Amino acid sequence: MAQSTETTDWVSRYADEVIAESERRAPGKPVVVASGLSPSGPIHLGNLREVMTPHLVADEVRRRGHEVRHVLSWDDYDRYRKVPLGIEGVDDSWAEHIGKPLTSVPAPKGSAYPNWAEHFKAAMVDALAQLGVEYDGISQTAQYTAGTYREQILHAMKHRGDIDAILAQYRTKPKAAAKKSQKPVDEAELEAAEGSGAAGEDDGSGGGAGYFPYKPYCTACGKDFTTVTAYDDDTTELTYTCTCGHGETVLLSEFNGGKLVWKVDWPMRWAYEGVIFEPSGVDHSSPGSSFQVGGQIVGIFDGTQPIGPMYAFVGISGMAKMSSSKGGVPTPADALEIMEPQLLRWLYARRRPNQSFKIAFDQEIQRLYDEWDRLDAKVADGTVLPADAAAYARAVGTAAGELPKTPRPLPYRTLASVADITAGHDEQTLRILSELDPEKPVTSLDEVRPRLDRAEQWITSQVPADQRTIVREEPDTELLGSLDDQAKESLRLLLDGLDEHWSLDGLTHLVYGVPKVQAGFSADATAKELPPEIKTAQRSFFALLYRLLVSRETGPRLPTLLLAVGAGRVRKLLGA
Ligand SMILES: [Zn+2]
């Protein structure tokens, strides 16, 4: 990456800040950035921002030659709060596991993974690998059950009065307790998050024995419907009761079956890992949010709050119902089925974290790809603006190198049209693609993959059946018979020029040229030389072709459609 682009975008500016702050706080140590994800169900595509924001900053820091560690905390020791709807292989019987850690809940039936958390983590791990995101994944189950945070837990228990005093300032605002990695927040999630947050009712303060920032999972039933009833600072003896009837006294200096409540857990880990940068969702900017409260609690652990920009919501436009098979939740894996990793990275890189945007699953994806290809061309010819060049560089690769790319990136909309018409038939697809540019024909589908596969997947999974293109088998004799002389003449001009113009450019010239020639102009005449009525004539000529070829008024771009249908069938359907 060129030196001159370093201060041109939001990523560079955060990298400046993060490097300076890291050198101040921990000179000579690797820079630490962090993300947290809860594998409580399919991980929403919008939550990818939780990982992409620190990833992009970490990558820029790495490009500048610094050592970086991107900690991705899998919050898999969180309690199972509810059974998500519509998950294949999961029924109401999963409700009996509510209250257990996510790693103690069985995976959906038929899963290759040992438990619920691992099952939902796997899809995200795969997506992050495709996206080129380098991270250090940390299972909170592994950390807690190994006793890794023992000192921190004992310390928090010792200072429970201080923690309680901080939390008490916010207890009148229970709505602010939403956990930061549960975005987008729906009502049920918010309710559940309050249950795990320290400002909720279930923060350990209800036992009559005072406030405790720690919650054991019951050793009899495995769930967290427990109440700490006594704690001895000297012996670390902790007594709890559970709604299942079990009760016992354990030594917290040895016991590894519980966790700090969320609002204490998060700042404890900032201090433990030395996190310099960790963003969170914009819905957590309110007073009493985990981030704000954490900023006060982190001092108890001798730590400092990270630089933590609030990021805006990432929406999804037009995702088809049929493809949201995983509980109606669009995941990063769903997006990567219809777009290349570069495009998805670009969407995150080009917008500042506080700008919201949408990821297109509808027709908009074609326009987005056109925009991406134009950017690619500007980069190639050197006319690109510095900020756009920075976003481009972050999209196509990382400090580790470029991501695998499509060798010959034909326009996505062309590939989508071809896939639409051929229904994924490889031989027919290759025939059409080889005719697009006879000077430089596509000779193997590998040249246009994986972009072709993404476009095919988009057509198959996202475009509704009534918008798909079905080429007529037989000519519409009724329509052909009803045509006036002018319409017949336009078809004859087109048919006469087919052989000579059989390429994408040639056919584009031909279909736009026919109405010009009919009106007495040259086929090469430009818009300035032509009367505005030509546009009307072109529109009605195009509509006629669509009706004769696909029995509709519109369809894929005509040159692509003609190539896809093939010269022989075009002749037959146009009544030659
Ligand atoms: Zn129990």
XYZ file of C-alpha atoms and ligand atoms in Angstrom:
577
model
C 0.000 0.000 0.000
C 1.352 3.387 -0.984
C 2.480 5.696 1.785
C 0.303 8.517 0.485
C -2.989 6.728 1.141
C -2.260 6.200 4.805
C -4.236 9.092 6.181
C -6.998 9.136 3.634
C -9.731 7.035 5.169
C -11.331 6.189 8.504
C -9.296 3.005 8.840
C -6.030 4.929 8.617
C -7.172 7.487 11.144
C -8.101 4.792 13.674
C -4.828 3.005 12.967
C -2.926 6.221 13.823
C -4.850 6.519 17.068
C -4.559 2.846 17.983
C -0.804 2.694 17.370
C -0.210 5.836 19.432
C -2.408 4.583 22.265
C -0.802 1.143 22.256
C 2.684 2.634 22.478
C 1.554 4.799 25.362
C -0.168 1.985 27.294
C 1.996 -1.003 26.430
C 5.251 0.052 24.771
C 6.897 -2.646 22.708
C 3.918 -5.003 22.985
C 1.723 -6.170 20.108
C -1.317 -3.980 19.436
C -4.495 -5.721 20.685
C -7.893 -5.201 19.080
C -10.987 -7.217 19.986
C -14.392 -8.448 18.869
C -17.002 -10.547 20.641
C -19.583 -12.863 19.145
C -22.195 -14.958 20.864
C -22.943 -18.231 19.032
C -26.459 -18.374 20.499
C -27.895 -19.140 17.064
C -27.044 -18.308 13.437
C -24.747 -15.283 13.571
C -26.456 -12.388 11.793
C -24.764 -10.798 8.773
C -25.129 -7.403 10.489
C -22.894 -8.647 13.313
C -20.045 -9.021 10.846
C -19.356 -5.336 11.526
C -18.303 -6.358 15.042
C -15.433 -8.271 13.418
C -14.769 -6.257 10.237
C -14.269 -2.916 12.021
C -11.350 -4.081 14.206
C -10.127 -6.363 11.410
C -9.686 -3.474 8.983
C -7.913 -1.381 11.616
C -5.711 -4.333 12.650
C -4.866 -4.986 9.011
C -3.789 -1.377 8.472
C -1.661 -1.519 11.640
C -0.100 -4.743 10.345
C 0.542 -3.196 6.908
C 2.550 -0.528 8.706
C 4.790 -3.205 10.132
C 3.442 -3.480 13.670
C 2.594 -6.721 15.395
C -1.170 -7.039 15.970
C -3.398 -9.477 17.790
C -7.108 -9.494 16.913
C -8.831 -11.268 19.790
C -12.161 -12.750 18.771
C -13.961 -13.721 21.932
C -16.512 -16.473 21.369
C -18.992 -15.811 24.154
C -19.899 -19.484 24.239
C -20.025 -19.715 28.036
C -23.064 -17.409 27.992
C -26.345 -18.958 29.011
C -28.695 -20.453 26.443
C -31.520 -17.932 26.583
C -34.164 -19.164 24.189
C -34.749 -21.625 21.397
C -34.450 -19.678 18.120
C -37.292 -20.309 15.702
C -36.966 -22.133 12.405
C -33.635 -23.890 12.944
C -33.438 -27.171 11.097
C -32.981 -30.141 13.434
C -34.194 -28.246 16.506
C -37.571 -28.668 18.195
C -39.299 -27.461 21.358
C -37.432 -30.031 23.425
C -34.358 -27.752 23.287
C -36.194 -25.518 25.776
C -35.110 -27.898 28.535
C -31.541 -26.651 28.030
C -32.318 -22.985 28.718
C -29.985 -21.738 31.418
C -27.013 -23.937 30.464
C -23.826 -22.611 28.853
C -24.094 -22.598 25.024
C -21.351 -25.240 24.886
C -23.454 -27.607 27.040
C -26.489 -27.504 24.757
C -26.753 -30.270 22.144
C -26.161 -29.230 18.534
C -29.121 -29.377 16.124
C -29.913 -32.935 14.990
C -27.662 -34.065 12.167
C -24.926 -31.547 12.979
C -21.310 -32.596 12.663
C -20.424 -30.469 15.710
C -20.326 -31.511 19.378
C -22.584 -28.755 20.746
C -24.784 -25.753 20.000
C -22.034 -23.144 20.187
C -19.610 -25.086 17.987
C -22.335 -25.683 15.413
C -23.088 -21.979 14.955
C -19.474 -20.905 15.283
C -18.467 -23.145 12.377
C -20.321 -21.181 9.678
C -18.781 -17.923 10.935
C -15.296 -19.430 11.086
C -15.668 -20.508 7.474
C -16.941 -17.090 6.374
C -14.097 -15.289 8.165
C -11.564 -17.556 6.439
C -13.057 -16.681 3.039
C -12.934 -13.002 3.964
C -9.247 -13.220 4.857
C -9.836 -12.202 8.478
C -6.929 -13.213 10.681
C -7.821 -13.523 14.379
C -7.066 -15.269 17.613
C -10.312 -17.057 18.546
C -10.831 -17.500 22.269
C -13.542 -19.737 23.683
C -14.810 -18.233 26.922
C -15.914 -21.747 27.959
C -12.308 -22.890 27.671
C -11.070 -19.828 29.581
C -13.564 -20.041 32.462
C -13.541 -23.825 32.882
C -9.724 -23.858 32.927
C -9.716 -21.310 35.726
C -7.872 -18.788 33.565
C -9.680 -15.835 35.149
C -9.420 -17.150 38.738
C -7.526 -14.121 40.078
C -9.838 -11.715 38.302
C -12.916 -13.485 39.681
C -11.592 -13.461 43.234
C -10.605 -9.813 42.792
C -14.089 -8.892 41.531
C -15.681 -10.713 44.494
C -13.406 -8.866 46.889
C -14.357 -5.539 45.306
C -18.036 -6.378 44.866
C -19.006 -3.345 46.914
C -17.222 -0.988 44.499
C -18.740 -2.730 41.498
C -22.176 -2.632 43.082
C -21.800 1.116 43.700
C -20.980 1.744 40.023
C -23.848 -0.409 38.802
C -26.258 1.166 41.293
C -26.015 4.458 39.400
C -27.726 2.807 36.457
C -30.152 0.326 37.993
C -33.108 2.611 37.387
C -32.481 2.306 33.636
C -32.845 -1.398 32.981
C -33.350 -0.953 29.200
C -29.713 0.033 28.838
C -28.459 -3.368 29.863
C -28.489 -4.936 26.412
C -25.407 -6.972 25.762
C -23.245 -5.533 23.047
C -22.815 -8.584 20.899
C -26.537 -9.238 20.582
C -27.295 -7.111 17.554
C -29.664 -6.427 16.019
C -31.524 -6.276 19.251
C -35.053 -7.533 19.203
C -37.277 -7.440 22.223
C -36.620 -10.996 23.270
C -32.875 -10.510 22.973
C -33.062 -7.314 24.992
C -35.070 -9.065 27.672
C -32.626 -11.948 27.713
C -29.609 -9.661 27.733
C -30.985 -7.844 30.750
C -31.070 -11.183 32.481
C -27.359 -11.662 31.941
C -26.373 -8.045 32.468
C -25.409 -6.825 35.897
C -28.048 -4.101 35.848
C -30.805 -6.610 35.335
C -32.685 -8.220 38.181
C -30.585 -11.335 37.843
C -27.275 -9.723 38.737
C -26.756 -11.612 41.950
C -28.169 -8.847 44.119
C -31.433 -10.562 44.867
C -30.300 -13.126 47.388
C -30.563 -11.040 50.485
C -26.853 -11.651 51.079
C -25.725 -8.616 49.087
C -24.380 -8.110 45.608
C -22.224 -10.738 43.834
C -20.761 -10.177 40.343
C -20.381 -13.922 39.819
C -22.904 -16.567 38.853
C -22.291 -20.294 39.205
C -23.770 -22.870 36.859
C -25.417 -25.455 39.165
C -23.332 -28.613 39.420
C -26.498 -30.760 39.629
C -28.634 -29.437 36.737
C -25.975 -27.503 34.795
C -28.109 -24.335 34.642
C -27.675 -20.861 36.020
C -30.938 -20.516 37.918
C -28.717 -20.084 40.935
C -28.483 -17.548 43.735
C -25.323 -16.882 45.696
C -26.362 -16.828 49.347
C -23.005 -16.399 51.063
C -19.373 -15.679 50.333
C -16.364 -15.655 52.627
C -13.521 -13.458 51.373
C -10.927 -15.206 53.503
C -11.712 -18.837 52.662
C -13.368 -18.077 49.241
C -16.216 -20.361 50.312
C -19.220 -19.593 48.131
C -22.657 -20.978 48.894
C -25.409 -21.054 46.287
C -28.844 -22.511 45.891
C -30.516 -23.508 42.635
C -34.176 -23.593 41.652
C -33.721 -27.317 40.952
C -33.384 -27.840 44.699
C -29.648 -28.311 44.730
C -27.478 -26.214 46.971
C -23.852 -26.433 47.988
C -20.769 -24.633 49.142
C -17.762 -24.527 46.831
C -14.302 -22.994 47.109
C -14.102 -20.215 44.529
C -10.314 -20.595 44.617
C -10.863 -24.023 42.998
C -14.318 -23.916 41.416
C -14.419 -23.378 37.627
C -18.132 -23.711 36.894
C -19.397 -20.162 36.728
C -18.743 -16.740 35.222
C -18.682 -13.051 35.940
C -21.876 -11.237 34.982
C -21.627 -9.571 31.587
C -21.038 -5.976 32.673
C -18.099 -7.107 34.788
C -16.917 -9.857 32.452
C -16.377 -7.498 29.503
C -14.181 -4.878 31.262
C -12.324 -7.682 33.079
C -11.318 -9.022 29.648
C -10.304 -5.560 28.387
C -7.842 -5.471 31.272
C -6.807 -9.129 30.958
C -6.065 -8.920 27.207
C -4.914 -5.281 27.171
C -7.443 -4.361 24.495
C -6.701 -1.048 22.750
C -9.569 -1.025 20.267
C -12.977 -2.676 20.435
C -16.081 -1.239 18.791
C -19.677 -1.876 19.776
C -23.148 -1.375 18.356
C -24.612 2.121 18.290
C -27.545 0.992 20.416
C -25.095 0.846 23.326
C -24.238 4.532 23.385
C -26.916 5.273 25.983
C -26.108 6.046 29.622
C -25.648 2.795 31.482
C -24.606 0.856 28.396
C -22.162 -2.000 28.900
C -19.427 0.042 27.234
C -19.956 3.098 29.406
C -20.328 1.165 32.672
C -17.382 -0.991 31.645
C -15.304 2.174 31.374
C -15.807 2.662 35.113
C -15.474 -0.981 36.120
C -12.269 -1.619 34.133
C -10.343 0.497 36.657
C -11.094 -2.068 39.359
C -9.051 -4.512 37.269
C -6.265 -1.969 36.756
C -7.129 -1.644 33.111
C -8.111 1.122 30.701
C -11.137 1.279 28.456
C -10.337 0.621 24.791
C -10.955 3.110 22.004
C -14.483 2.012 21.169
C -16.340 3.582 18.277
C -20.046 2.866 18.128
C -20.937 1.334 14.812
C -24.227 1.816 13.007
C -26.657 -0.862 11.971
C -26.030 -2.875 8.809
C -29.269 -3.718 7.038
C -30.134 -6.308 4.452
C -32.204 -5.479 1.395
C -34.463 -7.934 -0.313
C -33.330 -11.273 0.991
C -35.669 -13.943 -0.341
C -37.618 -15.838 2.285
C -36.774 -19.189 0.727
C -33.065 -18.885 1.282
C -33.236 -17.844 4.896
C -33.285 -21.470 5.893
C -31.336 -20.913 9.072
C -33.970 -19.419 11.301
C -34.761 -16.536 8.954
C -31.415 -14.948 9.762
C -29.169 -13.803 6.897
C -25.625 -14.864 7.748
C -22.233 -13.900 6.299
C -22.232 -17.324 4.621
C -25.455 -16.382 2.794
C -23.852 -13.170 1.517
C -20.723 -15.025 0.382
C -22.892 -17.374 -1.661
C -23.992 -14.494 -3.883
C -20.973 -12.163 -3.794
C -17.212 -12.502 -3.732
C -15.383 -11.776 -0.458
C -13.804 -8.672 -2.016
C -17.198 -7.060 -2.554
C -18.333 -7.787 1.001
C -15.059 -6.413 2.428
C -15.479 -3.312 0.287
C -18.961 -2.612 1.676
C -17.470 -2.449 5.179
C -14.252 -0.673 4.219
C -15.809 2.203 2.299
C -18.235 3.306 5.025
C -17.191 4.854 8.312
C -18.394 2.772 11.267
C -21.032 5.355 12.193
C -22.608 5.192 8.728
C -25.295 2.576 8.274
C -25.631 0.751 4.965
C -27.455 -2.146 3.424
C -26.160 -5.357 1.953
C -28.103 -6.104 -1.214
C -29.644 -9.471 -1.884
C -32.020 -7.983 -4.473
C -31.487 -6.429 -7.940
C -29.326 -3.761 -6.284
C -26.442 -6.250 -6.160
C -26.038 -5.854 -9.937
C -25.648 -2.073 -9.624
C -23.225 -2.580 -6.752
C -21.084 -4.908 -8.853
C -21.127 -2.371 -11.731
C -19.840 0.234 -9.274
C -17.154 -2.152 -8.043
C -16.017 -2.905 -11.603
C -15.839 0.823 -12.403
C -13.672 1.310 -9.318
C -11.472 -1.567 -10.436
C -11.061 0.105 -13.848
C -10.179 3.451 -12.229
C -7.554 1.767 -10.080
C -6.138 0.114 -13.203
C -5.920 3.359 -15.210
C -4.748 5.478 -12.288
C -7.694 7.884 -12.143
C -8.906 6.663 -8.747
C -9.276 9.101 -5.824
C -7.068 8.384 -2.783
C -9.911 7.471 -0.383
C -11.461 5.150 -2.970
C -8.058 3.594 -3.608
C -7.671 2.912 0.111
C -11.081 1.207 0.349
C -10.228 -0.810 -2.771
C -6.888 -1.966 -1.366
C -8.561 -3.046 1.876
C -11.187 -4.968 -0.098
C -8.934 -6.941 -2.423
C -6.473 -8.146 0.159
C -4.840 -7.936 3.535
C -1.307 -7.478 4.817
C -0.922 -11.206 4.101
C -1.592 -10.748 0.384
C -4.375 -10.559 -2.177
C -7.497 -12.703 -1.828
C -8.120 -15.218 -4.630
C -9.943 -13.433 -7.431
C -11.886 -14.206 -10.575
C -9.295 -14.210 -13.398
C -11.693 -12.674 -15.897
C -14.335 -10.664 -14.019
C -17.122 -10.343 -16.603
C -19.980 -8.042 -15.518
C -22.055 -9.679 -12.768
C -25.288 -8.679 -14.493
C -24.184 -10.417 -17.696
C -23.268 -13.561 -15.805
C -26.564 -13.399 -13.898
C -28.519 -13.070 -17.155
C -26.677 -15.997 -18.700
C -27.254 -18.091 -15.589
C -30.895 -17.059 -15.625
C -31.384 -18.226 -19.189
C -29.274 -21.391 -19.079
C -30.406 -22.439 -15.593
C -26.799 -23.281 -14.767
C -26.181 -25.523 -17.794
C -22.369 -25.391 -18.107
C -22.004 -26.244 -21.785
C -24.602 -23.703 -22.841
C -23.080 -21.125 -20.491
C -19.633 -21.592 -22.004
C -21.056 -21.364 -25.538
C -22.703 -18.033 -24.724
C -19.732 -16.614 -22.842
C -17.360 -17.581 -25.652
C -19.489 -15.530 -28.047
C -19.563 -12.356 -25.922
C -16.226 -11.191 -27.284
C -15.122 -13.186 -30.348
C -11.777 -11.356 -30.380
C -10.928 -12.728 -26.946
C -13.297 -15.605 -26.296
C -13.802 -17.183 -22.892
C -12.404 -20.683 -23.337
C -13.112 -22.186 -19.939
C -15.622 -21.428 -17.198
C -12.722 -21.410 -14.734
C -11.754 -18.008 -16.153
C -15.020 -16.510 -14.926
C -15.271 -18.364 -11.639
C -15.975 -17.854 -8.790
C -17.945 -14.786 -9.896
C -20.059 -16.920 -12.232
C -20.969 -19.275 -9.368
C -22.022 -16.329 -7.190
C -24.219 -14.897 -9.955
C -25.775 -18.320 -10.560
C -26.468 -18.720 -6.861
C -28.032 -15.267 -6.749
C -30.372 -16.069 -9.639
C -31.327 -19.429 -8.156
C -31.779 -18.432 -4.537
C -32.814 -14.775 -4.595
C -34.680 -13.984 -7.792
C -38.384 -14.893 -7.474
C -39.764 -17.393 -10.004
C -42.019 -14.769 -11.611
C -38.965 -12.617 -12.388
C -36.989 -15.433 -13.984
C -36.545 -15.480 -17.751
C -38.130 -18.301 -19.696
C -37.274 -18.333 -23.383
C -40.181 -19.382 -25.627
C -39.979 -22.811 -27.207
C -42.241 -21.937 -30.138
C -42.774 -18.636 -31.986
C -45.754 -16.488 -30.924
C -47.511 -16.837 -34.308
C -50.469 -14.753 -33.196
C -48.262 -11.791 -32.296
C -46.116 -12.225 -35.397
C -49.235 -12.277 -37.555
C -50.575 -9.065 -36.030
C -47.458 -6.944 -36.715
C -47.653 -3.884 -38.976
C -45.175 -3.288 -41.779
C -42.891 -1.119 -39.708
C -42.564 -3.751 -36.979
C -41.942 -6.472 -39.558
C -39.267 -4.301 -41.165
C -37.524 -3.799 -37.789
C -37.346 -7.565 -37.263
C -35.989 -8.056 -40.788
C -33.235 -5.455 -40.191
C -32.285 -7.206 -36.975
C -32.248 -10.687 -38.522
C -30.210 -9.487 -41.519
C -27.541 -8.078 -39.204
C -27.332 -11.006 -36.764
C -24.405 -12.919 -38.259
C -22.270 -9.857 -38.766
C -22.950 -8.547 -35.229
C -22.774 -11.772 -33.201
C -20.907 -10.473 -30.138
C -21.908 -8.443 -27.102
C -20.699 -5.161 -28.594
C -21.961 -6.012 -32.055
C -25.454 -6.881 -30.912
C -25.592 -3.780 -28.697
C -24.825 -1.685 -31.773
C -27.396 -3.622 -33.808
C -30.385 -3.454 -31.432
C -29.910 0.281 -30.824
C -29.205 0.854 -34.499
C -32.310 -0.716 -36.035
C -34.741 2.060 -34.925
C -32.205 4.686 -36.079
C -31.934 3.158 -39.545
C -35.731 2.870 -39.758
C -36.024 6.586 -39.004
C -33.561 7.395 -41.795
C -30.403 7.890 -39.740
C -27.128 6.059 -39.707
C -26.834 3.214 -37.204
C -23.768 5.059 -35.882
C -25.619 8.339 -35.236
C -25.104 9.600 -31.700
C -27.812 10.841 -29.322
C -27.021 14.488 -30.190
C -27.712 13.899 -33.866
C -31.019 12.189 -33.240
C -34.544 13.439 -32.455
C -35.846 12.470 -28.991
C -38.558 10.285 -30.610
C -35.853 7.720 -31.335
C -35.909 6.752 -27.662
C -39.620 5.904 -27.916
C -38.996 3.873 -31.059
C -36.165 1.990 -29.356
C -38.320 1.256 -26.332
C -41.158 -0.202 -28.387
C -38.722 -2.208 -30.543
C -37.118 -3.678 -27.396
C -40.548 -4.495 -25.913
C -41.482 -6.309 -29.122
C -38.300 -8.394 -28.976
C -38.896 -9.284 -25.325
C -42.480 -10.327 -26.065
C -41.400 -12.518 -28.962
C -38.447 -14.088 -27.113
C -39.591 -14.371 -23.503
C -43.320 -13.438 -23.541
C -42.734 -10.427 -21.286
C -42.216 -6.664 -21.694
C -38.779 -6.673 -20.079
C -35.916 -9.050 -19.388
C -32.129 -9.299 -19.290
C -30.248 -6.829 -21.486
C -31.104 -7.657 -25.089
C -27.593 -8.317 -26.451
C -27.001 -10.794 -23.636
C -30.425 -12.334 -24.151
C -29.869 -12.734 -27.909
C -26.489 -14.405 -27.353
C -28.010 -16.652 -24.732
C -30.932 -17.702 -26.890
C -28.601 -18.502 -29.806
C -28.852 -17.350 -33.424
C -30.885 -20.318 -34.659
C -33.559 -19.988 -32.017
C -33.654 -16.180 -32.361
C -34.421 -16.617 -36.080
C -37.163 -19.110 -35.336
C -38.819 -16.995 -32.614
C -38.644 -13.783 -34.680
C -40.374 -15.521 -37.576
C -37.479 -15.673 -40.036
Zn -29.683 -26.836 39.631
